[in-house]
PDB file of C-alpha atoms in Angstrom:
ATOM      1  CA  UNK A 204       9.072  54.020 -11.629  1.00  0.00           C
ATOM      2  CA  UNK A 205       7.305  51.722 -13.941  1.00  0.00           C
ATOM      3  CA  UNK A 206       3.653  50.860 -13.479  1.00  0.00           C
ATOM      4  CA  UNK A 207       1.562  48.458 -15.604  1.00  0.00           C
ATOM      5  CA  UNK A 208      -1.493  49.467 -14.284  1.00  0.00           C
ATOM      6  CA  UNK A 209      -3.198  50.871 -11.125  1.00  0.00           C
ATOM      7  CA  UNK A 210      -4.057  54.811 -11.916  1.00  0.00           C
ATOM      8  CA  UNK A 211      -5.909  56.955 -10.307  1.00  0.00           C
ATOM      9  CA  UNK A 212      -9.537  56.325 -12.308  1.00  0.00           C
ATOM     10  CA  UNK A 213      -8.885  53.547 -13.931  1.00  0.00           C
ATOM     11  CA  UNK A 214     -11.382  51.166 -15.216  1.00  0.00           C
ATOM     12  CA  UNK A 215     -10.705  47.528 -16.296  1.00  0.00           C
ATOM     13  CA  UNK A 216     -12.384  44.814 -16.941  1.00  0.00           C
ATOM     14  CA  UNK A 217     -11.515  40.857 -18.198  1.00  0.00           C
ATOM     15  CA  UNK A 218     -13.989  38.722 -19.858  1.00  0.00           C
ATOM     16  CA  UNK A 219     -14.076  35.540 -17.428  1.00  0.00           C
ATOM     17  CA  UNK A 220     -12.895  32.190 -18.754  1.00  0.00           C
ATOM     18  CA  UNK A 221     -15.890  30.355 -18.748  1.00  0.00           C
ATOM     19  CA  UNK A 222     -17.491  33.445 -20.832  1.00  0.00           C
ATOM     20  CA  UNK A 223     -15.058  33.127 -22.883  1.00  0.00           C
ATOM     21  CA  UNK A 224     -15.333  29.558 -23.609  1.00  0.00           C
ATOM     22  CA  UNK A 225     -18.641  29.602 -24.481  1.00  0.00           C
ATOM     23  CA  UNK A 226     -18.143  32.499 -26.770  1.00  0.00           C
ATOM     24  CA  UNK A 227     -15.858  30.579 -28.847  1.00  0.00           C
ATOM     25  CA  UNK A 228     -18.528  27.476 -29.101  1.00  0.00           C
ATOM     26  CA  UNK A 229     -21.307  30.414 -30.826  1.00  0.00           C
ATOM     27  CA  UNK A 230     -20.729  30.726 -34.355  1.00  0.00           C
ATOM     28  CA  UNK A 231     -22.600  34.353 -34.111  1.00  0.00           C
ATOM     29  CA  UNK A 232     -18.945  35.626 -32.239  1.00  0.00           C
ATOM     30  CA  UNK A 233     -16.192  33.116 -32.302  1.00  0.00           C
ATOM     31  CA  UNK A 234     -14.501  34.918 -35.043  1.00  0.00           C
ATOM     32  CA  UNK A 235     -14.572  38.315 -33.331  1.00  0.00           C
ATOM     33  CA  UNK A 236     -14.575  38.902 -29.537  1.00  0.00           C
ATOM     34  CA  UNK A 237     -13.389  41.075 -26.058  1.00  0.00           C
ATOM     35  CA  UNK A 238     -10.739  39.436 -24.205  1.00  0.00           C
ATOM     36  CA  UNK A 239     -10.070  42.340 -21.920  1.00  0.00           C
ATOM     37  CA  UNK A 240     -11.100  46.280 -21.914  1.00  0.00           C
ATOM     38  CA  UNK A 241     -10.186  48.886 -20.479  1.00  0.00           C
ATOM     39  CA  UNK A 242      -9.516  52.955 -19.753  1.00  0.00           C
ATOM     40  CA  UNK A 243      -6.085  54.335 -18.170  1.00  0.00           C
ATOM     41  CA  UNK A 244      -6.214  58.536 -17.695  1.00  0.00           C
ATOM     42  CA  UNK A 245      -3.489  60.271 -18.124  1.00  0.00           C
ATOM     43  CA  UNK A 246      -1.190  57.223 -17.108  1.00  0.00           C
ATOM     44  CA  UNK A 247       2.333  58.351 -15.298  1.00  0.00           C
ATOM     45  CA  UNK A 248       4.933  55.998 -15.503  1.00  0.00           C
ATOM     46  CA  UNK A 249       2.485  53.270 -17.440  1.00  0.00           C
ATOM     47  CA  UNK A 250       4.884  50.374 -19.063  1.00  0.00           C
ATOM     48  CA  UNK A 251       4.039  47.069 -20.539  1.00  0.00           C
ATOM     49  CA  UNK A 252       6.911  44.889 -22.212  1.00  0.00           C
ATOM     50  CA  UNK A 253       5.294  41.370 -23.866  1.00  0.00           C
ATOM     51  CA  UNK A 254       8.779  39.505 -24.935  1.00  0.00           C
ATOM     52  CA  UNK A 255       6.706  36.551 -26.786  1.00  0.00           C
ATOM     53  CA  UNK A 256       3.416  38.638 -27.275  1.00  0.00           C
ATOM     54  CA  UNK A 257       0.557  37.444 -26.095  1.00  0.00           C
ATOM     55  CA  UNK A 258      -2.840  35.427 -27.976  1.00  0.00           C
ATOM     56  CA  UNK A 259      -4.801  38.309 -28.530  1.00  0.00           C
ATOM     57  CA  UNK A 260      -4.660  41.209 -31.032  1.00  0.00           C
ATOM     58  CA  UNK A 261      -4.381  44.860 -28.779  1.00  0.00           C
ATOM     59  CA  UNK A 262      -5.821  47.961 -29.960  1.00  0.00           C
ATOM     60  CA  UNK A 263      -5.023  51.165 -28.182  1.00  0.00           C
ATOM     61  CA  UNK A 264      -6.885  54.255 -28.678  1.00  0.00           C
ATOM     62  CA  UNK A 265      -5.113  57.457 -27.070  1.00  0.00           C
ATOM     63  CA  UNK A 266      -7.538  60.159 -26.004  1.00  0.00           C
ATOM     64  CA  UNK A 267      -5.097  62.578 -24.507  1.00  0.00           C
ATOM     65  CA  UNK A 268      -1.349  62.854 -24.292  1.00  0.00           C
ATOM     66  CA  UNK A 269       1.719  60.927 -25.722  1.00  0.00           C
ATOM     67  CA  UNK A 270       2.796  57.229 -25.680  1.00  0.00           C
ATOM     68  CA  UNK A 271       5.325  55.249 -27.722  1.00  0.00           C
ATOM     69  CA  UNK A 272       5.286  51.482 -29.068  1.00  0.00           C
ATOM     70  CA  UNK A 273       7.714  49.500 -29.754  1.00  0.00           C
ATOM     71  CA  UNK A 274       7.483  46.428 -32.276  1.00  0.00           C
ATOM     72  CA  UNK A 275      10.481  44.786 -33.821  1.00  0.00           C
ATOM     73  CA  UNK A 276      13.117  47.475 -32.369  1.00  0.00           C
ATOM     74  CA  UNK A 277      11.088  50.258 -34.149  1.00  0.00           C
ATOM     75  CA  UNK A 278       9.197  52.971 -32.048  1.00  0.00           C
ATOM     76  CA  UNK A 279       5.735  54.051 -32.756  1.00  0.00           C
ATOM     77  CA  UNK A 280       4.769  57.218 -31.650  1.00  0.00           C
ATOM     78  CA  UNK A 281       1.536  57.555 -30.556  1.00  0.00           C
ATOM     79  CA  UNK A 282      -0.626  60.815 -30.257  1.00  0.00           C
ATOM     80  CA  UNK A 283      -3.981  61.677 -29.009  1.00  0.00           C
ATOM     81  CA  UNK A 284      -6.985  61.059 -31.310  1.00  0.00           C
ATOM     82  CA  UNK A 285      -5.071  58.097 -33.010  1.00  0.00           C
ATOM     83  CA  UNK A 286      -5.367  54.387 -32.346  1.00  0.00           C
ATOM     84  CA  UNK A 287      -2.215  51.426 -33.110  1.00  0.00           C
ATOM     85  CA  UNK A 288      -3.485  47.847 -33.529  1.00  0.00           C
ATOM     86  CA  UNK A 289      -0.793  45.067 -32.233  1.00  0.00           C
ATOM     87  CA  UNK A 290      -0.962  41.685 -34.231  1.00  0.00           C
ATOM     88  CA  UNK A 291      -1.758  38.382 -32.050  1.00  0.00           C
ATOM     89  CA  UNK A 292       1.771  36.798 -31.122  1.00  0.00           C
ATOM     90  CA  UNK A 293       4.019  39.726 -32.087  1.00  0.00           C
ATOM     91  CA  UNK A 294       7.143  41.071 -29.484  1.00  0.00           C
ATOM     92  CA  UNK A 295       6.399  44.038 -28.197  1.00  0.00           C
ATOM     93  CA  UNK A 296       5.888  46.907 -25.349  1.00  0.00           C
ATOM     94  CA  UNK A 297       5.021  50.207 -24.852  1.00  0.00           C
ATOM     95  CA  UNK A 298       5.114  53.263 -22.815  1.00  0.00           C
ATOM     96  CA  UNK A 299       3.705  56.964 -21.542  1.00  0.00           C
ATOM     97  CA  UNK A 300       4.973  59.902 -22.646  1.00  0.00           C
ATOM     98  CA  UNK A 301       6.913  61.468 -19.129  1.00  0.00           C
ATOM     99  CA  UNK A 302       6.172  64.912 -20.446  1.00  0.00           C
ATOM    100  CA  UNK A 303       2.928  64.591 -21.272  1.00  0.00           C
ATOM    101  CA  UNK A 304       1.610  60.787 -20.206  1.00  0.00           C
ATOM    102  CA  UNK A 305      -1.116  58.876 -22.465  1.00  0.00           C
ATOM    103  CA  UNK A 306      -4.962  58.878 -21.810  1.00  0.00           C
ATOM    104  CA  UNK A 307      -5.774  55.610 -23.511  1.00  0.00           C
ATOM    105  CA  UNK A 308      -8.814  53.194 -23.759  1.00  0.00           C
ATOM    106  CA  UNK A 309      -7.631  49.433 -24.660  1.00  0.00           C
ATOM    107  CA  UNK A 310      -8.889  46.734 -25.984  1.00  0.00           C
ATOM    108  CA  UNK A 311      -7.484  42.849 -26.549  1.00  0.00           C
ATOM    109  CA  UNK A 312      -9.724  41.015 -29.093  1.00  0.00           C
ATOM    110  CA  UNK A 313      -9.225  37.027 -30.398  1.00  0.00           C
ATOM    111  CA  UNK A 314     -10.949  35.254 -32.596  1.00  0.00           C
TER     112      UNK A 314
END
């Protein structure tokens, strides 16, 4: 079973569009903001597959267990205490470890 989100303590939260659109009018933060944020523990079963990418740039910080990313056909492994950045507009998708699932805090940034 795949799941893209929806675990037990999860926290999430998306900056609202009319936040966002006034954001990108201030010259203070329109080169650097928060789209979305958010914190997935120890994640079961957590899959995401983005076949065109999406507009923002992802950064995913694992706290705990084992994930892997894929960009470009190439897989990423990704370990607790590190952190992969995903480029604006690139293919991609990524996964929990079964063994051992991901605890990861994620962010999606524009600008």
């Amino acid at each position: 079973m795949k799941k893209q989100d929806g675990f037990p303590g999860q926290l999430s939260y998306v900056i609202p569009d009319r936040i966002l659109s006034l954001i990108r009018q201030n010259p203070v933060c329109e080169d650097l903001y928060l789209t979305d944020i958010g914190y997935y523990p120890m994640a079961s079963h957590h899959f995401r597959e983005r076949k065109e990418g999406i507009n923002q740039t992802i950064l995913i910080y694992s706290v705990q267990g084992n994930g892997t990313i894929n960009i470009s056909g190439q897989d990423f492994k990704l370990s607790a205490d590190h952190f992969f950045i995903i480029p604006e507009g690139i293919p991609h998708s990524y996964f929990a470890d079964l063994q051992n699932p991901w605890s990861i805090y994620w962010i999606h940034f524009s600008g």
